[in-house]
Coordinates of C-alpha atoms in Angstrom, one line a residue:
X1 CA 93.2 77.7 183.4
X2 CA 92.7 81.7 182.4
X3 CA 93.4 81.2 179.1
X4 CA 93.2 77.6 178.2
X5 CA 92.2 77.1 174.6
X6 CA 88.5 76.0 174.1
X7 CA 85.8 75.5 171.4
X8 CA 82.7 76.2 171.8
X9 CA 80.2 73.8 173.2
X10 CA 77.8 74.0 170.5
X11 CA 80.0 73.6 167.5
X12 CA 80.6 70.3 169.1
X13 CA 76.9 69.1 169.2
X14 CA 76.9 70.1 165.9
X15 CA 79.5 68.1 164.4
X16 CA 78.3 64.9 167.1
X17 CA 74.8 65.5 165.0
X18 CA 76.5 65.5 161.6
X19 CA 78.0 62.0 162.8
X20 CA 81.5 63.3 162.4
X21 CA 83.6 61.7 164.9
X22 CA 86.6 61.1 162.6
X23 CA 88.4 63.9 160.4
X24 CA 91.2 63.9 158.2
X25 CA 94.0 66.4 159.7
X26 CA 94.3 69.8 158.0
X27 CA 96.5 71.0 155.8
X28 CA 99.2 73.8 156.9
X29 CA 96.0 76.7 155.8
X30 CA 93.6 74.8 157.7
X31 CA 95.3 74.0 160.7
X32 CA 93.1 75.0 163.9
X33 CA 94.4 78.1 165.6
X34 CA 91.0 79.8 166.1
X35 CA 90.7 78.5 170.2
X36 CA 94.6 79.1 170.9
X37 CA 94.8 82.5 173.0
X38 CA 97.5 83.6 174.8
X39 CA 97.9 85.5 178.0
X40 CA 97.5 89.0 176.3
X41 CA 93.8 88.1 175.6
X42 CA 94.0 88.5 171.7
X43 CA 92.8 85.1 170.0
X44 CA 94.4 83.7 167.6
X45 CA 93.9 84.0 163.8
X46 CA 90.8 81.9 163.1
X47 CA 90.6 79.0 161.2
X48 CA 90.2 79.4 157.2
X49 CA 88.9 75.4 156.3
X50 CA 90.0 72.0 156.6
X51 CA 88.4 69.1 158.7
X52 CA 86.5 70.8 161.4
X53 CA 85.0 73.5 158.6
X54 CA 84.1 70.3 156.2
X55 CA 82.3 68.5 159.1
X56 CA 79.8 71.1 159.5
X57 CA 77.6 69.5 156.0
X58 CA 79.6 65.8 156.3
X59 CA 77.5 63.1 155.7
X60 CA 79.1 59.3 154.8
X61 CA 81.4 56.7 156.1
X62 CA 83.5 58.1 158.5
X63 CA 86.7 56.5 157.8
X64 CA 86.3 57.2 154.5
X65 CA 85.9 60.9 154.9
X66 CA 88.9 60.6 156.7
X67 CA 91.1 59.3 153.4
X68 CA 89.2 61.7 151.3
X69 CA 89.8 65.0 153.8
X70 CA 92.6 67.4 153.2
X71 CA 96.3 66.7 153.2
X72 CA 97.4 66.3 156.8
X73 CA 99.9 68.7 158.5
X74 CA 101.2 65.4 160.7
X75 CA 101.4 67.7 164.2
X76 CA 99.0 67.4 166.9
X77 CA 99.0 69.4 169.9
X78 CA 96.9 70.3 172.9
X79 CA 97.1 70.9 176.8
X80 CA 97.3 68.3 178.9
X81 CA 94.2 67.4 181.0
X82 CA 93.5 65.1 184.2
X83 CA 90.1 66.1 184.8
X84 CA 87.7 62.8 185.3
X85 CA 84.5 64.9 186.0
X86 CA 83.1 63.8 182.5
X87 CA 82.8 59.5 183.0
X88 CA 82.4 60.0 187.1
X89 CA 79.3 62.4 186.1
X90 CA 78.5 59.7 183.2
X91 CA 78.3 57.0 185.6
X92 CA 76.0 58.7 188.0
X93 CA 73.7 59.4 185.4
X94 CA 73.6 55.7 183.9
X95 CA 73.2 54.8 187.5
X96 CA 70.1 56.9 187.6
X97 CA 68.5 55.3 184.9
X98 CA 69.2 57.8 182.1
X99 CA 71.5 58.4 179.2
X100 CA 74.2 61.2 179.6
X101 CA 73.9 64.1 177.4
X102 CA 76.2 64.1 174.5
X103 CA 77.7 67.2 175.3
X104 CA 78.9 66.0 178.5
X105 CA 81.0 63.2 177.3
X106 CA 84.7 63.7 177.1
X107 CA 86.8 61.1 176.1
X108 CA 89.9 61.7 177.1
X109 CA 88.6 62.1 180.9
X110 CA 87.0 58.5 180.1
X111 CA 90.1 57.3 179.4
X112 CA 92.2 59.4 181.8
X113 CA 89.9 57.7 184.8
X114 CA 92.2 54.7 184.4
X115 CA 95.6 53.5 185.8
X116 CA 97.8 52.9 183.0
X117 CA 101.0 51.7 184.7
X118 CA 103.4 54.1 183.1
X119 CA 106.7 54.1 184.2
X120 CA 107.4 57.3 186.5
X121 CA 110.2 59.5 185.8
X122 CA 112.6 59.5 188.9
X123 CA 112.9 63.6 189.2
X124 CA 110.1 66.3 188.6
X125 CA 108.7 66.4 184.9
X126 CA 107.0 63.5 183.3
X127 CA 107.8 60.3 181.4
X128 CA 107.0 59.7 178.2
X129 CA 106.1 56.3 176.7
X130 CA 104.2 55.6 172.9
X131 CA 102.6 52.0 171.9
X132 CA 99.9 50.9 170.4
X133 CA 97.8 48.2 168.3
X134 CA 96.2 47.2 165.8
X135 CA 92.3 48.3 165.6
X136 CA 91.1 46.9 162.6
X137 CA 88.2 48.6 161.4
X138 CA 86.4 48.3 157.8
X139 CA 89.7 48.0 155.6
X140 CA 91.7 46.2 158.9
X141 CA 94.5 48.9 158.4
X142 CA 93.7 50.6 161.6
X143 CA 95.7 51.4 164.9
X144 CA 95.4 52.9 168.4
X145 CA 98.3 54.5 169.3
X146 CA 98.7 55.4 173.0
X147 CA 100.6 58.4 174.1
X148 CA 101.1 58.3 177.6
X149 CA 102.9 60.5 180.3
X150 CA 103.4 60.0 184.1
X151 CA 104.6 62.9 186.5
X152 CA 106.5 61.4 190.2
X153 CA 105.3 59.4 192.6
X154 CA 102.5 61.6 194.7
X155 CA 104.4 62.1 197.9
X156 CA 103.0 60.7 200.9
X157 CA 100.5 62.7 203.3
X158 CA 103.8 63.2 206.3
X159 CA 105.8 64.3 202.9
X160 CA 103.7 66.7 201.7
X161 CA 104.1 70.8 202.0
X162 CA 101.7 72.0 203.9
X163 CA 98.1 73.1 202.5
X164 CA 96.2 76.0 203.1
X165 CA 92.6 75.4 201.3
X166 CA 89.7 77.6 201.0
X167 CA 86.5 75.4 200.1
X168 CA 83.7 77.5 198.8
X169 CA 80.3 75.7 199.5
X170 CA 77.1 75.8 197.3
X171 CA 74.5 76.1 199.8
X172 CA 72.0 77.1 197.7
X173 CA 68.4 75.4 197.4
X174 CA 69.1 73.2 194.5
X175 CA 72.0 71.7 197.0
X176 CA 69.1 70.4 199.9
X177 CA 69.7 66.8 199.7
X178 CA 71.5 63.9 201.0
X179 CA 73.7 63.3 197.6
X180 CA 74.8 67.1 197.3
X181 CA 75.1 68.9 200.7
X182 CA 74.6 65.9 202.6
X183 CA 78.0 64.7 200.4
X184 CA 79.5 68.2 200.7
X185 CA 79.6 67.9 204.4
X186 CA 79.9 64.4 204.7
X187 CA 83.5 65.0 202.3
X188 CA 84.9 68.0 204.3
X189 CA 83.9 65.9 207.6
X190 CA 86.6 63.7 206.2
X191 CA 88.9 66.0 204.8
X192 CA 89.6 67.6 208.5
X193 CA 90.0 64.0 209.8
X194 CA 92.5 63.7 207.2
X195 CA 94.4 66.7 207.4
X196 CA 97.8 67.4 209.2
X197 CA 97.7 69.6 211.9
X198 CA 100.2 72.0 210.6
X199 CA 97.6 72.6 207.4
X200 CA 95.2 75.3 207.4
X201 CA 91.7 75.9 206.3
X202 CA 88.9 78.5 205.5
X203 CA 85.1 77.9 205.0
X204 CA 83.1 80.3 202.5
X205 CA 79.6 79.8 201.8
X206 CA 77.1 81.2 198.8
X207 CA 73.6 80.9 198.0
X208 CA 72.4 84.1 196.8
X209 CA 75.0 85.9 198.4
X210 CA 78.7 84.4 199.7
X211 CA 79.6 84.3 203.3
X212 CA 82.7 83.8 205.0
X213 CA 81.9 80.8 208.2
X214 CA 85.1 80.0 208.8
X215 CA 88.2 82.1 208.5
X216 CA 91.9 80.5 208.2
X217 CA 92.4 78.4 210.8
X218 CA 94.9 75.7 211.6
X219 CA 94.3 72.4 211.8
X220 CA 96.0 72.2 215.6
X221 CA 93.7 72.4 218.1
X222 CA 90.8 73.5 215.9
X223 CA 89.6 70.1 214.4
X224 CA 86.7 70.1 217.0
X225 CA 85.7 74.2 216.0
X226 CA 86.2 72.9 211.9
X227 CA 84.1 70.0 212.4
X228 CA 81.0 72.2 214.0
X229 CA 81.5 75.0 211.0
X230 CA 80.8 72.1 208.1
X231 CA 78.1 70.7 210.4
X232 CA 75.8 74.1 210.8
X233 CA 75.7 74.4 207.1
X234 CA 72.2 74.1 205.5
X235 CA 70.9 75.1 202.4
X236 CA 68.7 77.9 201.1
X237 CA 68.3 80.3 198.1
X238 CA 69.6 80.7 194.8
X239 CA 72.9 79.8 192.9
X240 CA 75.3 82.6 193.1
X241 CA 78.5 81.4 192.2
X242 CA 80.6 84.4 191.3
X243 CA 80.5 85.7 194.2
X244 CA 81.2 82.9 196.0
X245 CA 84.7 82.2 194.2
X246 CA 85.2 85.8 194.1
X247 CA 84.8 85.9 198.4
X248 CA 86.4 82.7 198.4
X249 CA 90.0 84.1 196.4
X250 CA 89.4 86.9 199.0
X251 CA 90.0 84.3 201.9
X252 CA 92.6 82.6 200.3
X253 CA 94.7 85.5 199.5
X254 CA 94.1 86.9 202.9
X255 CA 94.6 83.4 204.5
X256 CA 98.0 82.6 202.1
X257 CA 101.1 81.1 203.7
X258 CA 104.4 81.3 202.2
X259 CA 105.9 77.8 201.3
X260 CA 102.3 75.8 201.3
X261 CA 100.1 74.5 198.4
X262 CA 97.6 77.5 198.4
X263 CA 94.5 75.9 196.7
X264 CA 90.6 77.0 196.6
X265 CA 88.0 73.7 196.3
X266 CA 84.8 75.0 195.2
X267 CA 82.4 72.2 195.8
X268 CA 79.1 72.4 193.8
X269 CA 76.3 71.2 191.4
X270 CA 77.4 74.0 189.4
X271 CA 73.9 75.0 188.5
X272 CA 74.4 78.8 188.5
X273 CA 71.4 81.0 188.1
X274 CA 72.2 84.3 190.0
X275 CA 74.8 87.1 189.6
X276 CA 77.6 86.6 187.4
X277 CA 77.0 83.3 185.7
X278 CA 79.5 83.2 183.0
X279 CA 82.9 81.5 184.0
X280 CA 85.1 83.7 182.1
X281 CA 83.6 86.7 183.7
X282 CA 83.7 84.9 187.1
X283 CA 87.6 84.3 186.7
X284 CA 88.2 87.7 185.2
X285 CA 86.8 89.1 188.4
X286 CA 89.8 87.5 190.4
X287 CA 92.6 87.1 187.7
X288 CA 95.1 89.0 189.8
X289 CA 94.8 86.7 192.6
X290 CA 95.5 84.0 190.4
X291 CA 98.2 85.3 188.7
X292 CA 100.3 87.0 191.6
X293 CA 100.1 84.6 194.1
X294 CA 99.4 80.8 192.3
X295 CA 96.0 80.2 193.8
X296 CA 94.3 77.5 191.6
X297 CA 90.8 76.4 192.1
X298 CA 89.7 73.0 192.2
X299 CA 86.6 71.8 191.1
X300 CA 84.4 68.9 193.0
X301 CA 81.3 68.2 191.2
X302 CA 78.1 66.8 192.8
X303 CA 74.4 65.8 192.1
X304 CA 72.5 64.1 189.9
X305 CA 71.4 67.2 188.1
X306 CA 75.4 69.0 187.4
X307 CA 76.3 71.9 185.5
X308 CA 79.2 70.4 183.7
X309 CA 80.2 72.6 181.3
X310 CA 80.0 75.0 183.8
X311 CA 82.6 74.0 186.6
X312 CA 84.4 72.6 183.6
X313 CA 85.5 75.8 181.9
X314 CA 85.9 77.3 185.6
X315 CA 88.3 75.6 187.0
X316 CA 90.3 74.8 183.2
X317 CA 90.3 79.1 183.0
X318 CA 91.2 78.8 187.4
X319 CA 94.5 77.0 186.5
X320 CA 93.3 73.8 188.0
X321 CA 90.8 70.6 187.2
X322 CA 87.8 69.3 188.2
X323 CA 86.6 65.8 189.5
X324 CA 82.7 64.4 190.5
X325 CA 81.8 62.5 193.4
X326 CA 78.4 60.7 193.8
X327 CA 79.3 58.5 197.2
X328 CA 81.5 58.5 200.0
X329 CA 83.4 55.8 198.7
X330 CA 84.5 58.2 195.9
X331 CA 85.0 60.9 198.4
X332 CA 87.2 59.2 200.2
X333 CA 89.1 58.5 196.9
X334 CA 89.5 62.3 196.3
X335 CA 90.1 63.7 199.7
X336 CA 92.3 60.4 201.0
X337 CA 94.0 58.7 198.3
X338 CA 94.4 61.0 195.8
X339 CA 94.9 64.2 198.1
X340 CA 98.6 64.9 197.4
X341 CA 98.0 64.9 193.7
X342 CA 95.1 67.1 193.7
X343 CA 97.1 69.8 196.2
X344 CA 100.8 69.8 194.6
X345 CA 101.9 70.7 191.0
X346 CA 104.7 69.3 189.3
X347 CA 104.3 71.1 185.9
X348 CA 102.1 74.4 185.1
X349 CA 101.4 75.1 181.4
X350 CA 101.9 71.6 180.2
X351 CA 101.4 71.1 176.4
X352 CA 102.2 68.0 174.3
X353 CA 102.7 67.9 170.3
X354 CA 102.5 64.7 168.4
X355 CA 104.9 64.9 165.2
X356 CA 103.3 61.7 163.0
X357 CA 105.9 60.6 160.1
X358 CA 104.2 61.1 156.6
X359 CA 106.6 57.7 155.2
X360 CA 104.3 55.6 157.5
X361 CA 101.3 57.6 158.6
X362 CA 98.5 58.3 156.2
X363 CA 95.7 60.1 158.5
X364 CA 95.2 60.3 162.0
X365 CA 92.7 61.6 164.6
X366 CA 93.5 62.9 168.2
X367 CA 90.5 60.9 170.5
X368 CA 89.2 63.3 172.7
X369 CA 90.7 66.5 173.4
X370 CA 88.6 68.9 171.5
X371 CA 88.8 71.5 173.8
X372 CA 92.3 71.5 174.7
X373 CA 93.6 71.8 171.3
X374 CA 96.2 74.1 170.7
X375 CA 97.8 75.7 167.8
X376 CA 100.9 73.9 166.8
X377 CA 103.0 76.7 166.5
X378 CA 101.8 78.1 170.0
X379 CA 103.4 74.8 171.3
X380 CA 106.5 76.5 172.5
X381 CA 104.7 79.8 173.0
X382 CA 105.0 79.7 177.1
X383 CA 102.7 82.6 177.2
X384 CA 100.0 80.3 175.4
X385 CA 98.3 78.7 178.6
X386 CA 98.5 75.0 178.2
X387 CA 97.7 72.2 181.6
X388 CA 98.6 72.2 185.4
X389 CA 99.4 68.2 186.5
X390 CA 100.0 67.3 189.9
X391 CA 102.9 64.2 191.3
X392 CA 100.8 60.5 190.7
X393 CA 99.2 61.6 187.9
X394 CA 98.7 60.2 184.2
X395 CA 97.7 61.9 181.4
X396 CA 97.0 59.7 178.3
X397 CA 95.7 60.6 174.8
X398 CA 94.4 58.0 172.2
X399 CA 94.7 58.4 168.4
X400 CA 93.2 56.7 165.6
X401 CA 96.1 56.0 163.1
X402 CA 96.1 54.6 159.5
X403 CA 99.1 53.6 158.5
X404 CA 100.0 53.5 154.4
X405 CA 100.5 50.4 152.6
X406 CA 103.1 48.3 154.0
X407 CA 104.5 50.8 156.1
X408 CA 107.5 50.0 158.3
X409 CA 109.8 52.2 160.6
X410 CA 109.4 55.6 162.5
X411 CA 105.5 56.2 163.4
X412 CA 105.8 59.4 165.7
X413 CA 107.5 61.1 168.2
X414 CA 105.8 62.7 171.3
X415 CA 107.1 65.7 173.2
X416 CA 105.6 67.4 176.3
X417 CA 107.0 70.7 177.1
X418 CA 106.2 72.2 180.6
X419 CA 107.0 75.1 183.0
X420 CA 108.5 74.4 186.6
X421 CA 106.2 75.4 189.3
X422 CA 108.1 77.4 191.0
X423 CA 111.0 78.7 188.7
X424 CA 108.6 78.7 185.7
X425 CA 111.6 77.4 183.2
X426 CA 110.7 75.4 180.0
X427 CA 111.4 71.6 180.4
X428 CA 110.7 69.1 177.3
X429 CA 110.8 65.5 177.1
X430 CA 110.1 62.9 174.1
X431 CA 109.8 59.2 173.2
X432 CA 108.9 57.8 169.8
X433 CA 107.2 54.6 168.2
X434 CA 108.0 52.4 165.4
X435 CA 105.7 50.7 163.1
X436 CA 106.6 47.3 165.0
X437 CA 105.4 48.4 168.2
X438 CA 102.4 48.8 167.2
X439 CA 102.4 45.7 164.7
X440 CA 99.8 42.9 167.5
X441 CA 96.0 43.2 167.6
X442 CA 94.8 44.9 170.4
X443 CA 92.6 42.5 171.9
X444 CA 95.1 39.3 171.7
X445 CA 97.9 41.6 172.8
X446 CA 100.0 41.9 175.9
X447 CA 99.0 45.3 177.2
X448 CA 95.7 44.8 179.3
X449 CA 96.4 48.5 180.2
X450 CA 95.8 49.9 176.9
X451 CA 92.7 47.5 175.9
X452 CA 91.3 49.3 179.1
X453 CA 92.0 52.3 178.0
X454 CA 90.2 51.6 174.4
X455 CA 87.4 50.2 176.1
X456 CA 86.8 53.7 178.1
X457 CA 87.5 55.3 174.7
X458 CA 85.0 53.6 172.9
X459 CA 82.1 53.6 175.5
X460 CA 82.9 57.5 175.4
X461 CA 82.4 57.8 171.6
X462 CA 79.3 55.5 171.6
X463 CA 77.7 57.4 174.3
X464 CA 78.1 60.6 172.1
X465 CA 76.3 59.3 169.0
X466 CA 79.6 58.3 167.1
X467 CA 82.0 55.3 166.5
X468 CA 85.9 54.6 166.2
X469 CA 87.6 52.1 163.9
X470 CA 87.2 48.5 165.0
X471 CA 84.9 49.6 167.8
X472 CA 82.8 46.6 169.3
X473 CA 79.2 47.2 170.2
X474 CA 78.1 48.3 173.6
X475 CA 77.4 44.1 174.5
X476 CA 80.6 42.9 173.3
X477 CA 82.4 45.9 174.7
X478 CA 81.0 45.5 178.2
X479 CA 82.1 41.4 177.8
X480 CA 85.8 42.7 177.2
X481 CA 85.6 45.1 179.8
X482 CA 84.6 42.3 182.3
X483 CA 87.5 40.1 181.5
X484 CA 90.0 42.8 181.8
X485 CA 88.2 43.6 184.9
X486 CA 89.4 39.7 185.4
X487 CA 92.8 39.9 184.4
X488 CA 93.6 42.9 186.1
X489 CA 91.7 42.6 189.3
X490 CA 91.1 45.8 189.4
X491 CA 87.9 47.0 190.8
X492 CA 87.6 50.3 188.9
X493 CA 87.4 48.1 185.6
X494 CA 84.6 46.2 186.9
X495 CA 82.6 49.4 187.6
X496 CA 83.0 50.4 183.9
X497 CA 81.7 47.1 182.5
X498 CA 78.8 47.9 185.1
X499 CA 78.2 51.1 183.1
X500 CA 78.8 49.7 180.0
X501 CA 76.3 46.9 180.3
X502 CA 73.7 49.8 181.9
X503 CA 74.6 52.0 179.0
X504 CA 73.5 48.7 176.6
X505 CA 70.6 48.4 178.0
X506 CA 69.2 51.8 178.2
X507 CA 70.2 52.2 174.3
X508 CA 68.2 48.7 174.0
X509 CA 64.5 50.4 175.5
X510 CA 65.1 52.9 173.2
X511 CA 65.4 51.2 170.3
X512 CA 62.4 49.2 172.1
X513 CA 60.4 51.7 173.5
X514 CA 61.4 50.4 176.9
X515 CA 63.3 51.4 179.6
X516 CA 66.0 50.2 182.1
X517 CA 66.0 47.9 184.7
X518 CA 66.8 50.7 187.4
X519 CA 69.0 49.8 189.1
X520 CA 70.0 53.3 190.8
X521 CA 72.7 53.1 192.7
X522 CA 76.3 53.8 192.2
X523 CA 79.0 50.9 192.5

């Protein structure tokens, strides 16, 4: 997104090194405004203390920093994100033997990886739906709460509008190999197969310099002449990956069809190492294309080594999102199954502001979502970018709740506020929580969806050097994941216990001085 709200990278390493996971909300003077900015380009005022300022020298028990911190303002807000680049990369890496880096590990696209069953509204917009359960944790007075929100059904590929995509290709050196070009091609190969012969599409390659291969062209009669243009790719120099967006906006704005989803799918390692290398820079470069004419950019993330910070803050400041692929199992996922989603949008700007009651709620901690915070009095500031979300999709956010002594009633109410696509008016839409729906344990309770959902939250947190209330270890975690995996039958579930019991025992050789097992391969 061009002006999404972001911290920087580092500060984040350095509160994972301080251990500081959990941290008490600020007061009203130390709320976090410093990575709001709006559309104008003028950031907003920076932050003057609370939590995040504290963190820096914390040392302790986490939940008891988290009694001890500053009064809380009881609002939480942040842009809504569907990105699942973070666990898909994570999994690769586990597969490979190795640990992933801390700073790639982002819990709420953990979590987000997950079907959660929401119920869908019936028009455009989203539903909104709040439960949770009881965590435990030292004193046994935490909670999860689950704040989840569904846009419409994806329509079907015959219901669709048609697409016209530009897919800029890294053909660059670090790309020469079966699981990155090979994939690439392998992907768009299937893409054309897929596609309706009333869409359209352009090829643009970069190495050290971009190249247009294949201008717009329609799908009918051309499949044979697409097909041929993906297969004569082959890889050679350096990493030049502004210019190949900025050719690749070229293409789609010369290539742009009235009435279709207008989209450019830059597919990548992301390992950038020529020209223009920094993403805002990159997006600067083509902001009026974006603006004018809608063009988002979606990210597809390959390779075992994967610039993810990179193509993350690329496609958040293109207005889109960004997903990894390590197979062709997953690549049929993103170009098959999930296609509709990833080419329509049913809300730009999307925001969401958690308003916790101070009767019941005593702290509280937003899981995830550190770079997609946003200052709560932008929240209805339309020209303070927020999330683009596509039909089928889910967006769920996880918080860490203590409740106060024998608290009972109203918990917190959750609103989403969005901008039509097309019209860009403000819609909003809330739902609320009382204490008694969040009253069960959350392993003995009904929900299998949100003990899922937990699960991936946790692994996330242990994987970055820190912990959550109540959190198993990584050997009973994996356990629970492979009974939900059970209960639901679903096979995405499985595959996280896999990478949870690889995670396990790749943290075991280290405390060891061993290794893996190496088992290498994706599920």
């Amino acid at each position: 997104m061009e002006r999404r709200t972001r911290k920087y990278r580092g500060a984040l390493g350095l509160l994972l090194a301080a251990g500081v996971l959990l941290t008490g909300c600020t007061g009203e003077a130390g709320r976090d405004t410093s990575s709001a900015r709006r559309r104008g380009g003028a950031p907003a005022p920076a932050s003057t203390g609370g939590a995040a300022d504290e963190a820096k020298g914390g040392q302790g028990n986490e939940a008891d920093r988290l009694k001890e911190s500053a009064p809380p303002d009881y609002l939480s807000t942040f842009a809504l994100d569907v990105d699942t680049a973070s666990y898909g990369y994570a999994r690769r890496t586990l597969a490979d033997g190795r640990l992933p880096g801390p700073q790639t590990v982002r819990p709420e696209e953990f979590v987000n990886s997950f079907r959660q069953g929401y119920r869908r509204p019936e028009g455009n917009g989203f539903s909104v739906s709040v439960d949770g359960a009881r965590a435990g944790g030292e004193d046994g007075d935490w909670s999860l709460l689950r704040v989840g929100l569904a846009t419409k059904a994806a329509p079907t590929t015959a219901e669709r509008a048609p697409a016209a995509l530009t897919f800029v290709v890294d053909v660059s050196g670090s790309m020469d190999s079966s699981d990155r070009l090979g994939l690439v091609k392998t992907s768009l190969g299937i893409l054309t197969d897929e596609l309706r012969d009333d869409d359209a599409v352009s090829l643009v390659t970069f190495s050290d310099e971009a190249k247009t291969v294949l201008p717009m062209t329609r799908l009918r009669g051309h499949r044979g002449e697409i097909h041929d243009a993906v297969d004569s790719l082959k890889s050679a120099d350096s990493t030049n990956v502004g210019a190949g967006v900025k050719r690749g906006y070229e293409e789609a704005v010369e290539g742009r069809r009235k009435g279709a989803n207008n989209r450019v799918v830059l597919l990548s390692d992301a390992l950038a190492n020529t020209g223009d290398t920094d993403a805002d820079d990159i997006l600067e470069r083509i902001d009026s294309a974006r603006r004018e004419y809608g063009i988002t950019l979606f990210g597809v993330g390959v390779g075992s080594d994967y610039g993810d910070a990179f193509m993350e803050r690329l496609t958040n400041k293109g207005d889109g999102h960004t997903t990894y692929i390590a197979d062709e199992e997953q690549a049929r996922k993103v170009f098959v199954d999930q296609l509709p989603a990833h080419l329509e949008l049913t809300a730009r700007d999307a925001k969401a502001q958690v308003a916790f009651d101070p009767k019941t709620v005593e702290k509280f901690k937003l899981v995830g979502y550190e770079d997609r915070k946003v200052a709560d009095e932008d929240f209805r500031d339309d020209s303070v970018d927020g999330g683009e979300v596509g039909p089928g999709h889910t967006v769920t956010a996880l918080y860490a709740v203590h409740l106060r002594d024998g608290a009972s009633g109203h918990v917190a109410t959750a609103t989403v506020r969005w901008l039509d696509p097309k019209t860009r008016t403000p819609h909003e839409k809330s739902g609320s929580v009382e204490t008694g729906a969040i009253g069960g344990g959350l392993w003995g309770g009904k929900s299998t969806r949100l003990q899922v959902a937990a699960v991936a939250a946790y692994f996330a947190e242990t994987l970055r050097g820190g912990g959550l209330p109540g959190a198993p270890g990584l050997g009973e975690l994996a356990t629970r994941a492979r009974k939900l995996a059970a209960t639901t039958e679903d096979p995405s579930v499985t595959k996280l216990a896999d990478a949870i019991g690889r995670a396990d025992r790749l943290k075991s050789g280290e405390r060891d001085g061993g290794g893996d097992d190496g088992e290498g391969e994706m599920d």
